[in-house]
Short mmCIF file of C-alpha atoms in Angstrom, two decimals:
data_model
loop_
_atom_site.label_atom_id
_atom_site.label_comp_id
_atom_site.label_asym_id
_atom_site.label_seq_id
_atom_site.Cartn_x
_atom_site.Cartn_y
_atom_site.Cartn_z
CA UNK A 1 -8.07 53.43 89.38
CA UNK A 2 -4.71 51.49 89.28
CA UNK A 3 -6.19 48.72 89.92
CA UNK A 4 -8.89 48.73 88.08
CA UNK A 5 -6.92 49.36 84.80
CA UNK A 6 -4.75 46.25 85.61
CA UNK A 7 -8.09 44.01 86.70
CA UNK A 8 -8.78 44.93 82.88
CA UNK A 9 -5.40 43.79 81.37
CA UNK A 10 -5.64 40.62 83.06
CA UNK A 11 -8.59 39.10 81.57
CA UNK A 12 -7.88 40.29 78.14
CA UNK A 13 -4.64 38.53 78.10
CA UNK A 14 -6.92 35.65 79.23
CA UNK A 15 -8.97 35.84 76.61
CA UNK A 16 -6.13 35.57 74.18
CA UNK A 17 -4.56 32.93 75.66
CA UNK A 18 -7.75 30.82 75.17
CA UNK A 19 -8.65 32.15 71.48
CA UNK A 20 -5.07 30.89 70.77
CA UNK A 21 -5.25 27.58 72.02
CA UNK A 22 -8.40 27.14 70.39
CA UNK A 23 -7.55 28.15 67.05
CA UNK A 24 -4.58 25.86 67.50
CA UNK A 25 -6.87 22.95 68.18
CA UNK A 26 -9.04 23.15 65.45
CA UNK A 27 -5.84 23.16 63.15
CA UNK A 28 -4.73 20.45 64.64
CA UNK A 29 -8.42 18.74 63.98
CA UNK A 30 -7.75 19.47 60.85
CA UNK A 31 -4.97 18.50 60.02
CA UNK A 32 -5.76 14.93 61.17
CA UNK A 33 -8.90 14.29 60.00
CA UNK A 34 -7.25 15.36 55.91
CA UNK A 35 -7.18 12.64 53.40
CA UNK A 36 -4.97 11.99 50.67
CA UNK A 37 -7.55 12.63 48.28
CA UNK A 38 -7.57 16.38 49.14
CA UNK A 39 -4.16 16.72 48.60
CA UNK A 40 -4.30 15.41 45.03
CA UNK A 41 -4.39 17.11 41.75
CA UNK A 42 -7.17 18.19 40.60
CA UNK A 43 -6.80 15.74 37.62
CA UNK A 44 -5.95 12.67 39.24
CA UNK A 45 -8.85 10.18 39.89
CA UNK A 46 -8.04 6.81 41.47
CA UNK A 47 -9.61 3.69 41.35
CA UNK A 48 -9.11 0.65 42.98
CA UNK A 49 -8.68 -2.87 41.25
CA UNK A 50 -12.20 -4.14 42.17
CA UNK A 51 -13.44 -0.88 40.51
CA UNK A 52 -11.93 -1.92 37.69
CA UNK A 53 -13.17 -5.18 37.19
CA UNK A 54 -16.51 -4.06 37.96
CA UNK A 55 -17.02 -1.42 35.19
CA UNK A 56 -14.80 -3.05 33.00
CA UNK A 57 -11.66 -0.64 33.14
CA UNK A 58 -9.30 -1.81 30.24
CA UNK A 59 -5.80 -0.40 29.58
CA UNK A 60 -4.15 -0.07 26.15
CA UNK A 61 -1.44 2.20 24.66
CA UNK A 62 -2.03 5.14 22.09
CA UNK A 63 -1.41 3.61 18.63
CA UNK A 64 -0.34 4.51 15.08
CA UNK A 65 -2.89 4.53 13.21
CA UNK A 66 -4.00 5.75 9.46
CA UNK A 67 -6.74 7.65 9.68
CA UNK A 68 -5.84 11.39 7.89
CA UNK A 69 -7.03 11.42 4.35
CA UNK A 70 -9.00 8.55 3.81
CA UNK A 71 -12.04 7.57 1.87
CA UNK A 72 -15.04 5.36 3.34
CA UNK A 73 -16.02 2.80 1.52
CA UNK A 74 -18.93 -0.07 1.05
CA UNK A 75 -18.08 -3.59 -0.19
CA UNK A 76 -18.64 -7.13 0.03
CA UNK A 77 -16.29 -10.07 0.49
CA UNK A 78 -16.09 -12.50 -2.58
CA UNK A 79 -14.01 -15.32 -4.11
CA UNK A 80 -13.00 -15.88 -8.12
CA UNK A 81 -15.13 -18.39 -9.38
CA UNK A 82 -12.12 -20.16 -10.33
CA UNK A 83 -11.67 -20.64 -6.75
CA UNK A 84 -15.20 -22.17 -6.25
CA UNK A 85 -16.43 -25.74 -7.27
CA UNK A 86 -19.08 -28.77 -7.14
CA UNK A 87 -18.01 -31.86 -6.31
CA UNK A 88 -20.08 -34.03 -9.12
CA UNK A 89 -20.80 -37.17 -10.57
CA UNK A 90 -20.09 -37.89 -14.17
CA UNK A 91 -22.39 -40.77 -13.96
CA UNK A 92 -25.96 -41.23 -11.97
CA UNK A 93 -26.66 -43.44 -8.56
CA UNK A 94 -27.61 -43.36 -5.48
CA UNK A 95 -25.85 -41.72 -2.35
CA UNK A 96 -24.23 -44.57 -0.44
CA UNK A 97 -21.74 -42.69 1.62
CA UNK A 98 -20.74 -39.48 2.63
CA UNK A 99 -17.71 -38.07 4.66
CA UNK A 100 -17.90 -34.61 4.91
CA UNK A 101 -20.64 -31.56 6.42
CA UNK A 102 -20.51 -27.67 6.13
CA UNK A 103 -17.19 -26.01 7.48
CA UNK A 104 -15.01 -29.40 6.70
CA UNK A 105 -11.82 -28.51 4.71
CA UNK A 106 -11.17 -30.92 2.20
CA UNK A 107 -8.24 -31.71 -0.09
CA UNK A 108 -7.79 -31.89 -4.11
CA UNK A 109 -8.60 -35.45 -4.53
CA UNK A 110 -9.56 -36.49 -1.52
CA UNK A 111 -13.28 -38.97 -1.42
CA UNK A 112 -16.15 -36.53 -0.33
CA UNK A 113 -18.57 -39.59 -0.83
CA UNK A 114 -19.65 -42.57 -3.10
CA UNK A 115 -22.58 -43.78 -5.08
CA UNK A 116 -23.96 -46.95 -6.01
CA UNK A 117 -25.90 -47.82 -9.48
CA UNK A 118 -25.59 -51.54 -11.25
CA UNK A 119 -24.79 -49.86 -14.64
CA UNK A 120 -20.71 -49.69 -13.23
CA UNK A 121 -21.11 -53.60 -12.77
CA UNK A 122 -22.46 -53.61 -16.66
CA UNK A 123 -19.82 -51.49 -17.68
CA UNK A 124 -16.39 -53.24 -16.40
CA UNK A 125 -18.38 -56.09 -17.83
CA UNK A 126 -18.62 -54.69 -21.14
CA UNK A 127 -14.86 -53.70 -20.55
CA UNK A 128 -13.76 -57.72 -19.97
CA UNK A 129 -16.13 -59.01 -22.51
CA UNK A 130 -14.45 -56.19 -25.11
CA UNK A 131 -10.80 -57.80 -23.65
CA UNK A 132 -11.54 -61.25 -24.72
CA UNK A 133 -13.83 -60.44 -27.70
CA UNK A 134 -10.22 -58.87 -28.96
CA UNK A 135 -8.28 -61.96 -28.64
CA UNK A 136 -10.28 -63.74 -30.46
CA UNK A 137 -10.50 -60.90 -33.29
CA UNK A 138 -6.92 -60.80 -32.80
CA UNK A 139 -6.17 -64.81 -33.73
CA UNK A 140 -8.27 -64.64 -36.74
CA UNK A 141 -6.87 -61.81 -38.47
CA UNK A 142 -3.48 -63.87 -37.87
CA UNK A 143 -5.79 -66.41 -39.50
CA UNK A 144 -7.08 -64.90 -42.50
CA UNK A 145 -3.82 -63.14 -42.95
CA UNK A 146 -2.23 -66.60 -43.50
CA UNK A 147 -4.87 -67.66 -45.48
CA UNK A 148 -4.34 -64.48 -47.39
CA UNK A 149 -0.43 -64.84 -47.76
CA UNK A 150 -0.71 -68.45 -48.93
CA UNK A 151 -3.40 -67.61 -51.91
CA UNK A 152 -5.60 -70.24 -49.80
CA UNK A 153 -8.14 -67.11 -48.63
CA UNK A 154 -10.47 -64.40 -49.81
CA UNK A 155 -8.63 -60.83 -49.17
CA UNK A 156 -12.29 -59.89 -48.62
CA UNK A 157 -12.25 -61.97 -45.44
CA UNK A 158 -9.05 -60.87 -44.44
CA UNK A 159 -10.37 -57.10 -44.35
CA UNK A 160 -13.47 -57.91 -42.49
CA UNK A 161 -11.50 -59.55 -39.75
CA UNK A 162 -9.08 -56.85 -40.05
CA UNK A 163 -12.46 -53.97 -39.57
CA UNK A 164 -13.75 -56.31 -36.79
CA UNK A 165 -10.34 -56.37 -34.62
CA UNK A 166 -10.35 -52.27 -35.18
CA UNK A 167 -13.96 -51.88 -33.89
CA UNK A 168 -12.99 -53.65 -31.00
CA UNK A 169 -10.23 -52.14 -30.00
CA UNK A 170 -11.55 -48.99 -30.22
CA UNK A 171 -14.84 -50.22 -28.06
CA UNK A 172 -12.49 -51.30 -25.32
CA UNK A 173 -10.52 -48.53 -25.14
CA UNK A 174 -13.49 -46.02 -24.92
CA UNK A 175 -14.72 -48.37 -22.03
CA UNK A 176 -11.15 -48.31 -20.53
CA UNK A 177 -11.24 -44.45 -20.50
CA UNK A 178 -15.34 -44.22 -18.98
CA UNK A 179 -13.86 -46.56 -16.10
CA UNK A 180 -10.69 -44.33 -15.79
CA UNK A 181 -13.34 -41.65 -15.54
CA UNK A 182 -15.02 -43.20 -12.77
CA UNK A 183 -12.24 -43.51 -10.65
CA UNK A 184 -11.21 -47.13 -11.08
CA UNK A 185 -8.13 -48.52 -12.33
CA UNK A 186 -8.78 -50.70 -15.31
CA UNK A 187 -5.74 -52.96 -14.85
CA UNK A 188 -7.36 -54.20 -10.95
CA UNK A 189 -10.95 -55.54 -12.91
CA UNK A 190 -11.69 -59.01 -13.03
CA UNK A 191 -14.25 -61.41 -12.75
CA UNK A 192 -13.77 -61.51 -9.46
CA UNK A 193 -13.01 -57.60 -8.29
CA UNK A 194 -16.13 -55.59 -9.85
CA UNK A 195 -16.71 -52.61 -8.41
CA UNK A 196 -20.26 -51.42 -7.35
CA UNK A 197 -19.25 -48.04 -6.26
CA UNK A 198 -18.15 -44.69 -7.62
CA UNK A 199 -16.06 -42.17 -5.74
CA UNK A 200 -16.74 -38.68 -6.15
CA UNK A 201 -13.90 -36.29 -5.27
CA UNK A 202 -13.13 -32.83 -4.47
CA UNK A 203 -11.75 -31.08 -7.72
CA UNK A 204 -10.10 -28.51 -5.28
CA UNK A 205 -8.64 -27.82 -1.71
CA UNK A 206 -10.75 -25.62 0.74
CA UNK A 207 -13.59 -25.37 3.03
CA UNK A 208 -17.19 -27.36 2.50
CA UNK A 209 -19.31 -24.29 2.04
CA UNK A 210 -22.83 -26.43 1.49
CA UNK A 211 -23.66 -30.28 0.94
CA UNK A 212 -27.05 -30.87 -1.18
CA UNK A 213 -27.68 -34.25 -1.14
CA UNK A 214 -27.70 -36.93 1.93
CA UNK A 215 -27.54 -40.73 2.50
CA UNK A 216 -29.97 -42.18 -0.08
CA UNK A 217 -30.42 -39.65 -2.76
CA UNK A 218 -30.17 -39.95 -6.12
CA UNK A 219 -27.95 -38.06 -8.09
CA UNK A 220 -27.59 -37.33 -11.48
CA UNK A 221 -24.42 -35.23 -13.69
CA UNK A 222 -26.27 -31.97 -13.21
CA UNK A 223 -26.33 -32.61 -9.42
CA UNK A 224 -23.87 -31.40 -6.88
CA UNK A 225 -23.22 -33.10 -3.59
CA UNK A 226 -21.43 -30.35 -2.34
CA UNK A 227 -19.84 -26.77 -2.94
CA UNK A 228 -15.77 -26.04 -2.02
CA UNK A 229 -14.67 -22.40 -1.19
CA UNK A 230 -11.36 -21.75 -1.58
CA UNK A 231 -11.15 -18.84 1.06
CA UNK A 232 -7.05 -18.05 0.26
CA UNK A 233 -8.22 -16.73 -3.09
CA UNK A 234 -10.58 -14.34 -0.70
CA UNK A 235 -10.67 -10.31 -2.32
CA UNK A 236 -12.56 -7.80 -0.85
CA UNK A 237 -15.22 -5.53 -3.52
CA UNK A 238 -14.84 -2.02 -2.73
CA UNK A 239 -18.05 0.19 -4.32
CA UNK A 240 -16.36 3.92 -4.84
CA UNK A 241 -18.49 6.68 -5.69
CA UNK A 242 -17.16 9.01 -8.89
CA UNK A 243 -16.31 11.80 -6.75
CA UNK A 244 -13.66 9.81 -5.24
CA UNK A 245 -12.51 7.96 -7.81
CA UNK A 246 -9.58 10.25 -8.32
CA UNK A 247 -8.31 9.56 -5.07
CA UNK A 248 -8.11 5.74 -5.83
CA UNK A 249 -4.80 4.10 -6.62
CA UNK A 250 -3.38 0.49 -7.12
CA UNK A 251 -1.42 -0.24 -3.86
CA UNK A 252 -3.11 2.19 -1.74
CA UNK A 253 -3.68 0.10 1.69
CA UNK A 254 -7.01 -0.35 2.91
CA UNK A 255 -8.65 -1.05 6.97
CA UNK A 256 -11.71 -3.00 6.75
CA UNK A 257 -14.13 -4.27 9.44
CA UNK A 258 -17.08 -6.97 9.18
CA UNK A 259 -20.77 -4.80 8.95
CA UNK A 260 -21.96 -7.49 11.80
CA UNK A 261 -18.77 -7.84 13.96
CA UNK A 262 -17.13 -3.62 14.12
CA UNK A 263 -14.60 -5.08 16.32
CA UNK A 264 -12.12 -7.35 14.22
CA UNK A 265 -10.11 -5.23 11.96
CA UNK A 266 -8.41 -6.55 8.71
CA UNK A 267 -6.17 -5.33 5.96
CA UNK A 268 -5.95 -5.05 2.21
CA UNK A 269 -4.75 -3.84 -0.83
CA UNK A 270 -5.78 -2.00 -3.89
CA UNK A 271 -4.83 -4.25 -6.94
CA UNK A 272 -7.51 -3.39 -9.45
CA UNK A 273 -9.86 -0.38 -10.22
CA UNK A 274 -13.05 -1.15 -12.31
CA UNK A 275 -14.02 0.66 -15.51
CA UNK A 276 -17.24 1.10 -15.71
CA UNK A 277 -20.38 1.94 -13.32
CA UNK A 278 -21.90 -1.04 -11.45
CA UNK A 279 -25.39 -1.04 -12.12
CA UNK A 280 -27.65 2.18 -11.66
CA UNK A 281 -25.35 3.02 -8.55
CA UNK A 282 -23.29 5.15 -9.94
CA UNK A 283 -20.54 3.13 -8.10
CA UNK A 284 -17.20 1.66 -9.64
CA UNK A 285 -15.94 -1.30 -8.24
CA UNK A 286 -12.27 -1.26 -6.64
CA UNK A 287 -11.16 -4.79 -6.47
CA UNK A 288 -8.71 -5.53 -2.97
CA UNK A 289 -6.59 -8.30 -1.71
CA UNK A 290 -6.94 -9.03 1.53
CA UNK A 291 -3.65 -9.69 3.31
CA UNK A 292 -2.55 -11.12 6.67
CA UNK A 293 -5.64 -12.59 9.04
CA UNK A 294 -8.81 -14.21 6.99
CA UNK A 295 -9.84 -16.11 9.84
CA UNK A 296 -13.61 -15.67 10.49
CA UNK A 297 -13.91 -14.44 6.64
CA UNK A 298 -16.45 -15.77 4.26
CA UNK A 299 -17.49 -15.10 0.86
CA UNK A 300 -20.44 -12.90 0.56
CA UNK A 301 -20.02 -10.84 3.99
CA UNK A 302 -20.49 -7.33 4.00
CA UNK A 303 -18.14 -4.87 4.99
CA UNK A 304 -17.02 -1.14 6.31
CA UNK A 305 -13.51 0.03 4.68
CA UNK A 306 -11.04 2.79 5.04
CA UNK A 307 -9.28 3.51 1.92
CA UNK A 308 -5.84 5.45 3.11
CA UNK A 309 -5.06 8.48 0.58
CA UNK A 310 -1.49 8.73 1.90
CA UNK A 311 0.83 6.81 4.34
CA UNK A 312 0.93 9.85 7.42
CA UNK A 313 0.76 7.88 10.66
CA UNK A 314 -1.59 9.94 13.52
CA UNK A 315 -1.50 8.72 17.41
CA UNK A 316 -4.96 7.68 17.86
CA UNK A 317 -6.41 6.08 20.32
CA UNK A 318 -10.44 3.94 20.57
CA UNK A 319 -13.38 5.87 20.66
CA UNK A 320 -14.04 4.75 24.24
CA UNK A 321 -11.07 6.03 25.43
CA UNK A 322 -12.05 9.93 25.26
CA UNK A 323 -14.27 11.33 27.72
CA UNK A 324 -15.70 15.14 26.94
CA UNK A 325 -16.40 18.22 30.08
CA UNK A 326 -17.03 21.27 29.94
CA UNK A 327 -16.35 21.38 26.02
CA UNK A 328 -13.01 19.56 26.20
CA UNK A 329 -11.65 16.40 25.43
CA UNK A 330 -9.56 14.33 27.91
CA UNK A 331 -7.79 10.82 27.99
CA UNK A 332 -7.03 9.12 31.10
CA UNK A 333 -3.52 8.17 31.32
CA UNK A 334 -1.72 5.86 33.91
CA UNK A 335 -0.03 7.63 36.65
CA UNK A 336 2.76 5.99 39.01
CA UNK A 337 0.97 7.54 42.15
CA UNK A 338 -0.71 5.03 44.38
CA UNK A 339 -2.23 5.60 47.56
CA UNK A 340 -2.68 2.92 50.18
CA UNK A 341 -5.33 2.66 53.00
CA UNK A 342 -4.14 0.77 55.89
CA UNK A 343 -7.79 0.00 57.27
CA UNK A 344 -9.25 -1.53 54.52
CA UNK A 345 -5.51 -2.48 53.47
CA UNK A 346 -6.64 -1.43 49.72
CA UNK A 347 -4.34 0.41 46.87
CA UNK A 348 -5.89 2.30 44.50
CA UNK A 349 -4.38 2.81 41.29
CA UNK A 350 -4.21 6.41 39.97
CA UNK A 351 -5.14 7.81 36.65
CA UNK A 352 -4.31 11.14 35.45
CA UNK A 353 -6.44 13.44 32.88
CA UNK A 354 -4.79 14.93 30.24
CA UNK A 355 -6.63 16.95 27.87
CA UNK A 356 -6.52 16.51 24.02
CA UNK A 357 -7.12 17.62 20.69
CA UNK A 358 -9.44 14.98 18.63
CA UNK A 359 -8.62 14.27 14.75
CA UNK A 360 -10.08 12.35 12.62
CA UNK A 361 -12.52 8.96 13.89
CA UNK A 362 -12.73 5.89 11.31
CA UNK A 363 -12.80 2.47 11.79
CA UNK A 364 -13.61 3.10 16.18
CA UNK A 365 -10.10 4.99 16.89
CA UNK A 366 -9.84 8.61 16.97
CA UNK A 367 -6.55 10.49 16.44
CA UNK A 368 -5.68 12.78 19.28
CA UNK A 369 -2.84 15.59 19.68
CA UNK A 370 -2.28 15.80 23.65
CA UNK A 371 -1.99 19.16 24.95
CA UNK A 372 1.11 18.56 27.35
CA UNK A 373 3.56 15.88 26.90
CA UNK A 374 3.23 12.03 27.92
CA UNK A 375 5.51 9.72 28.31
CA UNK A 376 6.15 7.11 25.54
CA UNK A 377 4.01 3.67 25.25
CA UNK A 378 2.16 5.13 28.27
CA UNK A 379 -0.92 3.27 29.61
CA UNK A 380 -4.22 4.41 28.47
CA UNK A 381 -7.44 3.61 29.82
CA UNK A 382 -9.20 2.32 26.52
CA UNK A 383 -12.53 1.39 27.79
CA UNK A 384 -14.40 2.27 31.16
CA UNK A 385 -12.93 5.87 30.78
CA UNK A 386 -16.25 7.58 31.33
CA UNK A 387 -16.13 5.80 34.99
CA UNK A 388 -12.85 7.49 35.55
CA UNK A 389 -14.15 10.60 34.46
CA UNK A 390 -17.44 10.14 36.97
CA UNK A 391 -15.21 9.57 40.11
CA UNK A 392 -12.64 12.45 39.23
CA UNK A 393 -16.28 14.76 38.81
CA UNK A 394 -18.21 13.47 42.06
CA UNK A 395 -14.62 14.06 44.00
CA UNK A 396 -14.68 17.65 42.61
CA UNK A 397 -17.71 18.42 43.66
CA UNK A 398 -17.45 17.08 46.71
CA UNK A 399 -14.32 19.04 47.64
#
């Protein structure tokens, strides 16, 4: 019975043994065949730079922004009219040259093209023939005068030459002035140096917004050849509704973006508020000056503004940049961890979730109040964030 009982001992320690070494194998087995990725935080997701290119992963930093009490706005984009012109002709011919096209800027002064007609020949004619018409006038008034002074001559003769020298004089000089007019010097005509050509000139600096005529057309003093923008006078129209009007203040700073291009953002500033309703709209209009960048601006472009009620500065960051789950709002911030694979010899950088608390959107950005700290002038992931978020869900899921 002994024996028996001590048969039985045996193989149960044997047993033991072998359910111990087993269970130590599989931990073992376990152990080596973790990866990083299951020893991460549950809110880290990492990517690696391919990935990023791919989807378009693009990192900014969460920026100051005013976007608490603000009004939206309509407008339009306009220059004064005294800032607008037409480059005319005070005289009629035919369009011999041309220098300029649409989106040339041109100077005050500067030759935008020139016309021919044979009237500017007859007209410096006129002008000489007036010249030596008066020097003849001139040496027989000395003549009658004589005449005159020595009782050998009418005084009725000596007036007439007198009214004849007058009259010319005056002819010539309202010839010198038309020619002046034209754009030629009178002292540089002569016999030999007529000029066949007018010049027509820009009557202000800025950008060629049209051209009407080309090579070979006529044109007349009511005709343009071209129109001139002067785009540094550019002010931005505002259309407030009367509910808001209260709100609206000279100074007040204003965000604006371009209805066809939401990505450009420009500034501005409240300088005049209208008095009256514009229209049937029941609209006032809020004249701004736009400040700082007007490159890609032109008169008559509509726009999408942002008046800002107060000067209170929110951390906000682009739309793209916050991701939703689960009924909460996260931004993916740049973490320092990396994780290297030696087989594929790949690093992955590593971003971390951090939940938030979304304010007020205008303009594409979105304040946001994180609910834990992060560091200052941290790295956000501005666009491609919804990638981030996929990865960080799938490897969830898949642990």
């Amino acid at each position: 019975m002994k024996f028996k009982l001590n048969i039985i001992i045996i193989i149960l320690l044997t047993l033991l043994t072998n359910c111990s070494k087993k269970t130590d194998e599989k931990t073992e087995v376990r152990k080596e065949t973790e990866t990083p990725t299951e020893n991460r935080s549950a809110n880290i997701a990492s990517v690696t730079k391919e990935q990023m290119n791919a989807v378009g992963i693009q990192l900014g930093k969460i920026e100051m922004k005013e976007l608490t009490a603000t009004v939206k706005a309509n407008g339009a984009l306009s220059v004064p009219n005294n800032n607008k012109a037409n480059a005319t002709s005070l005289y009629g011919g035919v369009i011999r040259t041309l220098t300029v096209q649409v989106g040339d800027y041109v100077r005050k002064g500067q030759v935008i093209a020139t016309i021919a007609n044979p009237e500017f020949i007859q007209l410096q004619e006129d002008y000489l023939t007036a010249g030596s018409n008066i020097t003849f006038a001139e040496q027989e008034y000395r003549r009658q005068k004589e005449l005159f002074d020595n009782n050998a001559g009418a005084k009725k003769n000596l007036q007439n030459a007198e009214a004849q020298l007058k009259t010319l004089r005056t002819r010539r000089a309202s010839l010198q002035r038309q020619i002046q007019m034209m754009g030629i010097s009178p002292g540089n005509i002569s016999n030999g140096n007529l000029k066949s050509g007018l010049a027509v000139i820009a009557p202000i600096s800025g950008t060629v917004s049209n051209v009407f005529l080309k090579l070979g057309s006529y044109i007349d003093v009511s005709s343009p050849v071209i129109e001139i923008v002067d785009n540094s006078s550019l002010h931005l129209d505002l259309q407030i509704f009367e509910k808001d009007l209260p709100s609206i203040k000279v100074g007040q700073h204003i965000h604006f973006t371009l209805t066809n291009n939401p990505v450009a953002e420009y500034d501005a500033e409240v300088y005049s508020i209208g008095a009256a309703f514009e229209n049937e709209t029941k609209t006032i209009p809020v004249h701004c000056k736009v400040q700082g960048n007007k490159s890609g601006l032109i008169d008559g472009m509509n726009v999408t503004a942002v008046v800002s009620l107060d000067n209170q500065l929110m951390p906000a960051v682009p739309n793209d940049a916050i991701t939703s789950s689960e009924g909460k709002d996260y931004i993916f911030v740049l973490s320092n961890k990396t994780i290297e694979y030696t087989k594929e010899n790949k690093k992955e950088i590593s971003f971390e979730r951090v939940e938030v608390v979304k304010g007020t959107s205008a303009m594409g950005y979105t304040a946001i109040t994180p609910i834990k700290s992060v560091p200052d002038n941290v790295q956000v992931a501005v666009k491609g964030a919804f990638f981030i978020n996929a990865i960080l869900t799938n490897s969830g899921e898949e642990e």
